[in-house]
Tab-separated table of C-alpha atoms in Angstrom:
chain	number	residue	atom	x	y	z
A	1309	MET	CA	8.199	318.760	138.437
A	1310	LEU	CA	5.169	319.907	139.162
A	1311	PRO	CA	2.717	319.259	136.449
A	1312	ALA	CA	-0.062	321.649	135.089
A	1313	LYS	CA	-2.707	319.331	136.155
A	1314	LYS	CA	-6.408	319.721	134.308
A	1315	SER	CA	-9.027	321.310	136.869
A	1316	LEU	CA	-11.664	319.326	138.137
A	1317	LEU	CA	-13.937	322.330	138.702
A	1318	PRO	CA	-15.434	324.397	135.935
A	1319	ALA	CA	-13.552	327.938	135.476
A	1320	LYS	CA	-15.234	330.720	137.299
A	1321	SER	CA	-14.814	333.108	134.546
A	1322	ALA	CA	-13.244	333.786	131.391
A	1323	GLY	CA	-10.795	335.841	133.207
A	1324	SER	CA	-9.869	333.623	135.855
A	1325	GLY	CA	-9.613	330.831	133.228
A	1326	SER	CA	-7.090	332.844	131.308
A	1327	LEU	CA	-5.079	333.592	134.400
A	1328	PHE	CA	-5.046	329.604	134.995
A	1329	GLN	CA	-3.498	329.398	131.634
A	1330	SER	CA	-0.998	331.852	131.792
A	1331	GLU	CA	0.177	330.656	135.353
A	1332	ARG	CA	0.366	327.299	133.874
A	1333	SER	CA	2.556	328.222	130.916
A	1334	ILE	CA	4.687	330.428	133.221
A	1335	GLY	CA	5.269	327.340	135.437
A	1336	ASN	CA	6.197	324.864	132.664
A	1337	VAL	CA	8.673	327.655	131.393
A	1338	PHE	CA	10.178	328.203	134.745
A	1339	ALA	CA	10.127	324.352	135.210
A	1340	PHE	CA	12.409	323.862	132.373
A	1341	ILE	CA	14.624	326.756	133.537
A	1342	LEU	CA	14.969	324.821	136.584
A	1343	PHE	CA	16.296	321.992	134.837
A	1344	LEU	CA	18.947	323.566	132.861
A	1345	SER	CA	20.063	325.734	135.704
A	1346	PRO	CA	23.094	323.400	136.613
A	1347	VAL	CA	24.607	323.724	133.322
A	1348	PRO	CA	27.132	326.253	134.411
A	1349	THR	CA	27.945	323.947	137.382
A	1350	PHE	CA	28.570	320.932	135.283
A	1351	HIS	CA	30.493	322.680	132.724
A	1352	ARG	CA	32.703	323.659	135.499
A	1353	ILE	CA	33.077	320.108	136.838
A	1354	ARG	CA	33.647	318.694	133.248
A	1355	LYS	CA	36.439	321.628	133.030
A	1356	SER	CA	37.927	320.754	136.352
A	1357	ARG	CA	37.517	317.077	136.061
A	1358	SER	CA	36.370	317.114	139.446
A	1359	VAL	CA	33.021	317.301	141.610
A	1360	GLU	CA	35.171	319.274	143.939
A	1361	ARG	CA	32.929	320.207	147.057
A	1362	PHE	CA	29.576	320.208	144.934
A	1363	SER	CA	26.816	317.889	146.160
A	1364	ALA	CA	25.171	315.459	144.175
A	1365	ALA	CA	21.848	315.587	146.511
A	1366	PRO	CA	19.721	318.193	144.784
A	1367	TYR	CA	20.333	316.264	141.439
A	1368	LEU	CA	19.516	312.884	142.895
A	1369	ALA	CA	16.417	314.666	144.490
A	1370	ALA	CA	15.473	316.485	141.244
A	1371	LEU	CA	15.613	313.025	139.534
A	1372	LEU	CA	13.374	311.253	141.815
A	1373	ASN	CA	11.001	313.820	141.378
A	1374	CYS	CA	10.682	314.014	137.505
A	1375	MET	CA	10.518	310.314	137.491
A	1376	LEU	CA	7.712	309.900	140.224
A	1377	TRP	CA	5.804	312.708	138.214
A	1378	THR	CA	6.389	310.654	134.819
A	1379	VAL	CA	4.874	307.744	136.208
A	1380	TYR	CA	1.835	310.170	137.551
A	1381	GLY	CA	1.125	311.324	134.145
A	1382	LEU	CA	1.008	307.765	132.679
A	1383	PRO	CA	-2.239	306.947	131.075
A	1384	PRO	CA	-3.450	304.128	133.613
A	1385	VAL	CA	-2.370	306.639	136.941
A	1386	HIS	CA	-3.674	309.986	135.187
A	1387	PRO	CA	-5.144	309.998	131.553
A	1388	HIS	CA	-4.624	312.888	129.307
A	1389	SER	CA	-1.487	314.192	130.675
A	1390	THR	CA	0.508	314.900	127.785
A	1391	LEU	CA	2.126	317.722	129.234
A	1392	VAL	CA	3.181	316.100	132.568
A	1393	LEU	CA	4.968	313.329	130.519
A	1394	THR	CA	6.952	315.770	128.196
A	1395	ILE	CA	8.057	318.000	131.266
A	1396	ASN	CA	9.159	315.582	133.448
A	1397	GLY	CA	10.209	313.038	130.851
A	1398	SER	CA	12.487	315.788	129.609
A	1399	GLY	CA	13.559	316.615	133.162
A	1400	THR	CA	14.233	313.073	133.717
A	1401	ALA	CA	16.710	312.609	130.730
A	1402	ILE	CA	18.399	316.097	131.847
A	1403	GLU	CA	19.084	314.764	135.394
A	1404	ILE	CA	20.200	311.540	134.648
A	1405	VAL	CA	22.656	313.402	132.666
A	1406	TYR	CA	23.683	315.427	135.754
A	1407	VAL	CA	23.925	312.411	137.711
A	1408	PHE	CA	26.395	310.412	135.344
A	1409	LEU	CA	28.411	313.440	134.953
A	1410	PHE	CA	28.609	313.634	138.685
A	1411	LEU	CA	29.744	309.936	139.037
A	1412	ALA	CA	32.155	310.249	135.916
A	1413	PHE	CA	34.098	313.277	137.859
A	1414	SER	CA	33.763	311.842	141.471
A	1415	THR	CA	35.974	309.257	142.984
A	1416	GLY	CA	35.844	306.548	145.945
A	1417	ARG	CA	33.470	306.630	148.481
A	1418	ARG	CA	31.478	309.472	147.262
A	1419	ARG	CA	31.235	307.898	143.754
A	1420	ARG	CA	29.806	304.549	145.544
A	1421	LEU	CA	27.227	306.514	147.454
A	1422	VAL	CA	25.989	308.319	144.371
A	1423	ALA	CA	25.663	305.494	142.705
A	1424	SER	CA	23.934	303.407	145.127
A	1425	LEU	CA	21.323	305.659	145.575
A	1426	LEU	CA	20.619	306.240	141.722
A	1427	ALA	CA	19.983	302.559	141.899
A	1428	MET	CA	17.555	302.817	144.850
A	1429	GLU	CA	15.900	305.798	143.129
A	1430	ILE	CA	15.562	303.484	139.949
A	1431	ILE	CA	14.462	300.152	141.957
A	1432	PHE	CA	11.955	302.333	143.885
A	1433	VAL	CA	10.293	304.280	140.960
A	1434	GLY	CA	10.190	300.923	138.931
A	1435	ALA	CA	8.423	298.813	141.957
A	1436	VAL	CA	6.186	301.938	142.513
A	1437	ALA	CA	4.879	301.868	138.932
A	1438	GLY	CA	4.615	298.271	139.006
A	1439	LEU	CA	2.837	297.601	141.841
A	1440	VAL	CA	0.360	300.658	141.943
A	1441	ILE	CA	-0.266	300.198	137.901
A	1442	GLY	CA	-0.139	296.196	138.480
A	1443	LEU	CA	-2.152	295.612	141.618
A	1444	GLU	CA	-4.387	298.373	142.356
A	1445	PRO	CA	-7.674	298.239	140.129
A	1446	ASP	CA	-8.923	301.631	141.094
A	1447	ARG	CA	-7.487	304.528	138.700
A	1448	HIS	CA	-8.453	307.120	141.387
A	1449	HIS	CA	-6.815	305.266	144.142
A	1450	ARG	CA	-3.405	304.994	141.653
A	1451	GLU	CA	-3.676	308.615	140.990
A	1452	LEU	CA	-4.046	309.412	144.961
A	1453	ILE	CA	-1.153	306.980	145.610
A	1454	VAL	CA	1.219	308.337	143.272
A	1455	GLY	CA	0.370	311.976	143.587
A	1456	VAL	CA	1.013	311.727	147.292
A	1457	LEU	CA	4.577	310.324	146.881
A	1458	CYS	CA	5.130	313.177	144.170
A	1459	VAL	CA	4.320	315.773	146.668
A	1460	PHE	CA	7.022	314.097	148.965
A	1461	CYS	CA	9.461	313.938	146.680
A	1462	CYS	CA	8.849	317.508	145.417
A	1463	THR	CA	9.326	318.711	148.927
A	1464	LEU	CA	12.315	316.640	149.190
A	1465	MET	CA	13.674	318.140	146.070
A	1466	TYR	CA	13.511	321.527	147.209
A	1467	ALA	CA	15.000	320.621	150.742
A	1468	ALA	CA	17.916	318.879	149.008
A	1469	PRO	CA	20.124	321.975	149.368
A	1470	LEU	CA	19.691	322.294	153.090
A	1471	SER	CA	23.066	320.515	153.332
A	1472	VAL	CA	24.756	322.569	150.587
A	1473	MET	CA	23.516	325.603	153.146
A	1474	LYS	CA	25.106	324.230	156.049
A	1475	THR	CA	28.312	324.034	154.130
A	1476	VAL	CA	28.111	327.585	153.258
A	1477	ILE	CA	27.767	329.032	156.876
A	1478	GLN	CA	30.375	326.682	158.017
A	1479	SER	CA	32.548	327.841	155.144
A	1480	LYS	CA	31.369	331.620	154.761
A	1481	SER	CA	31.349	330.766	150.942
A	1482	VAL	CA	28.376	330.315	148.525
A	1483	GLU	CA	30.957	329.121	145.762
A	1484	TYR	CA	29.433	325.732	145.845
A	1485	MET	CA	25.629	326.892	146.155
A	1486	PRO	CA	25.119	328.302	142.327
A	1487	LEU	CA	23.063	331.441	142.290
A	1488	PHE	CA	21.396	330.691	139.081
A	1489	LEU	CA	19.751	327.218	140.566
A	1490	SER	CA	18.633	329.245	143.475
A	1491	LEU	CA	17.015	331.822	141.356
A	1492	ALA	CA	15.493	329.009	139.401
A	1493	CYS	CA	13.924	327.440	142.515
A	1494	PHE	CA	12.821	330.765	143.474
A	1495	PHE	CA	10.564	331.609	140.231
A	1496	ASN	CA	9.594	328.107	139.886
A	1497	GLY	CA	8.276	327.663	143.291
A	1498	SER	CA	6.664	331.200	142.791
A	1499	SER	CA	4.973	330.434	139.812
A	1500	TRP	CA	3.650	326.854	140.948
A	1501	THR	CA	2.340	328.913	144.309
A	1502	ALA	CA	0.520	331.205	142.391
A	1503	TYR	CA	-0.884	328.484	140.292
A	1504	ALA	CA	-1.844	326.383	143.117
A	1505	LEU	CA	-3.491	329.550	144.710
A	1506	ILE	CA	-6.016	330.112	141.823
A	1507	ARG	CA	-6.871	326.058	142.038
A	1508	PHE	CA	-7.020	325.981	145.540
A	1509	ASP	CA	-4.676	323.327	145.567
A	1510	LEU	CA	-3.173	322.173	148.952
A	1511	PHE	CA	-1.097	319.532	147.444
A	1512	ILE	CA	0.663	321.759	144.872
A	1513	THR	CA	0.967	324.510	147.581
A	1514	ILE	CA	2.548	323.145	150.258
A	1515	PRO	CA	5.897	321.914	148.573
A	1516	ASN	CA	6.341	324.876	146.445
A	1517	VAL	CA	5.696	327.659	149.346
A	1518	LEU	CA	8.329	325.335	151.145
A	1519	GLY	CA	10.482	325.539	147.960
A	1520	VAL	CA	9.921	329.755	148.075
A	1521	LEU	CA	11.146	329.896	151.540
A	1522	LEU	CA	14.191	327.708	151.170
A	1523	SER	CA	14.993	329.786	148.099
A	1524	ILE	CA	14.815	332.871	149.719
A	1525	ALA	CA	16.870	331.624	152.745
A	1526	GLN	CA	19.628	330.531	149.818
A	1527	LEU	CA	19.353	334.070	148.035
A	1528	VAL	CA	19.882	335.791	151.355
A	1529	LEU	CA	23.157	333.643	152.343
A	1530	HIS	CA	24.319	334.507	148.757
A	1531	VAL	CA	24.208	338.435	149.961
A	1532	MET	CA	25.376	337.794	153.384
A	1533	TYR	CA	28.438	335.816	152.014
A	1534	TYR	CA	29.198	337.244	148.445
A	1535	LYS	CA	31.906	339.585	149.597
A	1536	SER	CA	33.618	336.650	151.696
A	1537	THR	CA	33.308	334.348	149.043
A	1538	GLN	CA	34.999	336.732	146.682
A	1539	ARG	CA	37.936	337.295	149.112
A	1540	GLN	CA	38.369	333.336	149.419
A	1541	VAL	CA	38.457	332.713	145.393
A	1542	GLU	CA	41.136	335.647	145.248
A	1543	ALA	CA	43.253	334.133	148.007
A	1544	ARG	CA	43.117	330.853	146.169
A	1545	LYS	CA	44.220	332.474	142.943
A	1546	GLN	CA	47.244	334.398	144.672
A	1547	THR	CA	48.123	331.008	146.168
A	1548	ALA	CA	48.315	329.234	143.086
A	1549	GLN	CA	50.177	332.054	141.144
A	1550	ILE	CA	52.690	331.868	144.325
A	1551	ASP	CA	53.134	327.870	143.984
A	1552	LEU	CA	53.396	328.269	140.115
A	1553	SER	CA	56.060	331.064	140.459
A	1554	GLU	CA	58.144	329.111	142.816
A	1555	ILE	CA	58.028	326.091	140.649
A	1556	GLU	CA	59.102	327.929	137.619
A	1557	ARG	CA	61.965	329.074	139.975
A	1558	GLY	CA	62.849	325.455	140.924
A	1559	ASP	CA	62.845	324.443	137.223
A	1560	VAL	CA	65.249	327.406	136.493
A	1561	ALA	CA	67.502	326.257	139.117
A	1562	ALA	CA	67.498	323.007	138.056
A	1563	VAL	CA	68.583	323.786	134.817
A	1564	SER	CA	71.161	326.106	135.862
A	1565	SER	CA	72.594	323.208	138.202
A	1566	THR	CA	72.505	320.656	135.059
A	1567	THR	CA	74.213	323.530	133.094
A	1568	ASP	CA	77.031	324.083	135.672
A	1569	LEU	CA	77.664	320.377	136.119
A	1570	SER	CA	78.015	319.709	132.455
A	1571	ASN	CA	80.738	322.694	132.303
């Protein structure tokens, strides 16, 4: 998640400084809300013991984003970034839990793919940290290299739901695109966009404006396909009830047949 970086320029006024601090605090709050927004989804996955048609892409992208911002906040890269480390360290831990839950309740090729992507992410971030910190002597260059990678991965995180949006349009159902996650992305992106405009920081503005636009697109899909989603869910419930009734009738018939034979 985007860190609340310390401004390199003096505050223009007490009012603008206060606004800057407020936006930074709000951004941090929405960052944690975004991290926790998939909890209902994974409660459903754990309860059903299946990932169903949920995608692992948003969680893998968020994990890569958090790990890289954690590297960015390390003292050799960007000193005095305790807030960056705490926010993104927490985000890394939370996203790892999500990915491991996804692995636990997925099977076959899907599980192997997620495990491979997770391994590649860990190797990539480890290589970036080792090479940049170990081989680049200039701290400002280290900050620039990792910062650019962070912006790219933040954009990737916001773009990850595109595959889910395609499924939504094809199936006319938003069941596997959680509303809470879409709302959290919208408010998080909006708060960090406001923060970036106050700071005139293009690197923070670009991925978060994209995040806001993609989140709006997701919310529009929720409005468009809400009723059709409810109809599909209700139809599945009715089908399940009919199947259960047929099973119960079959069990009763089997018991009756056994009783007749014994007589």
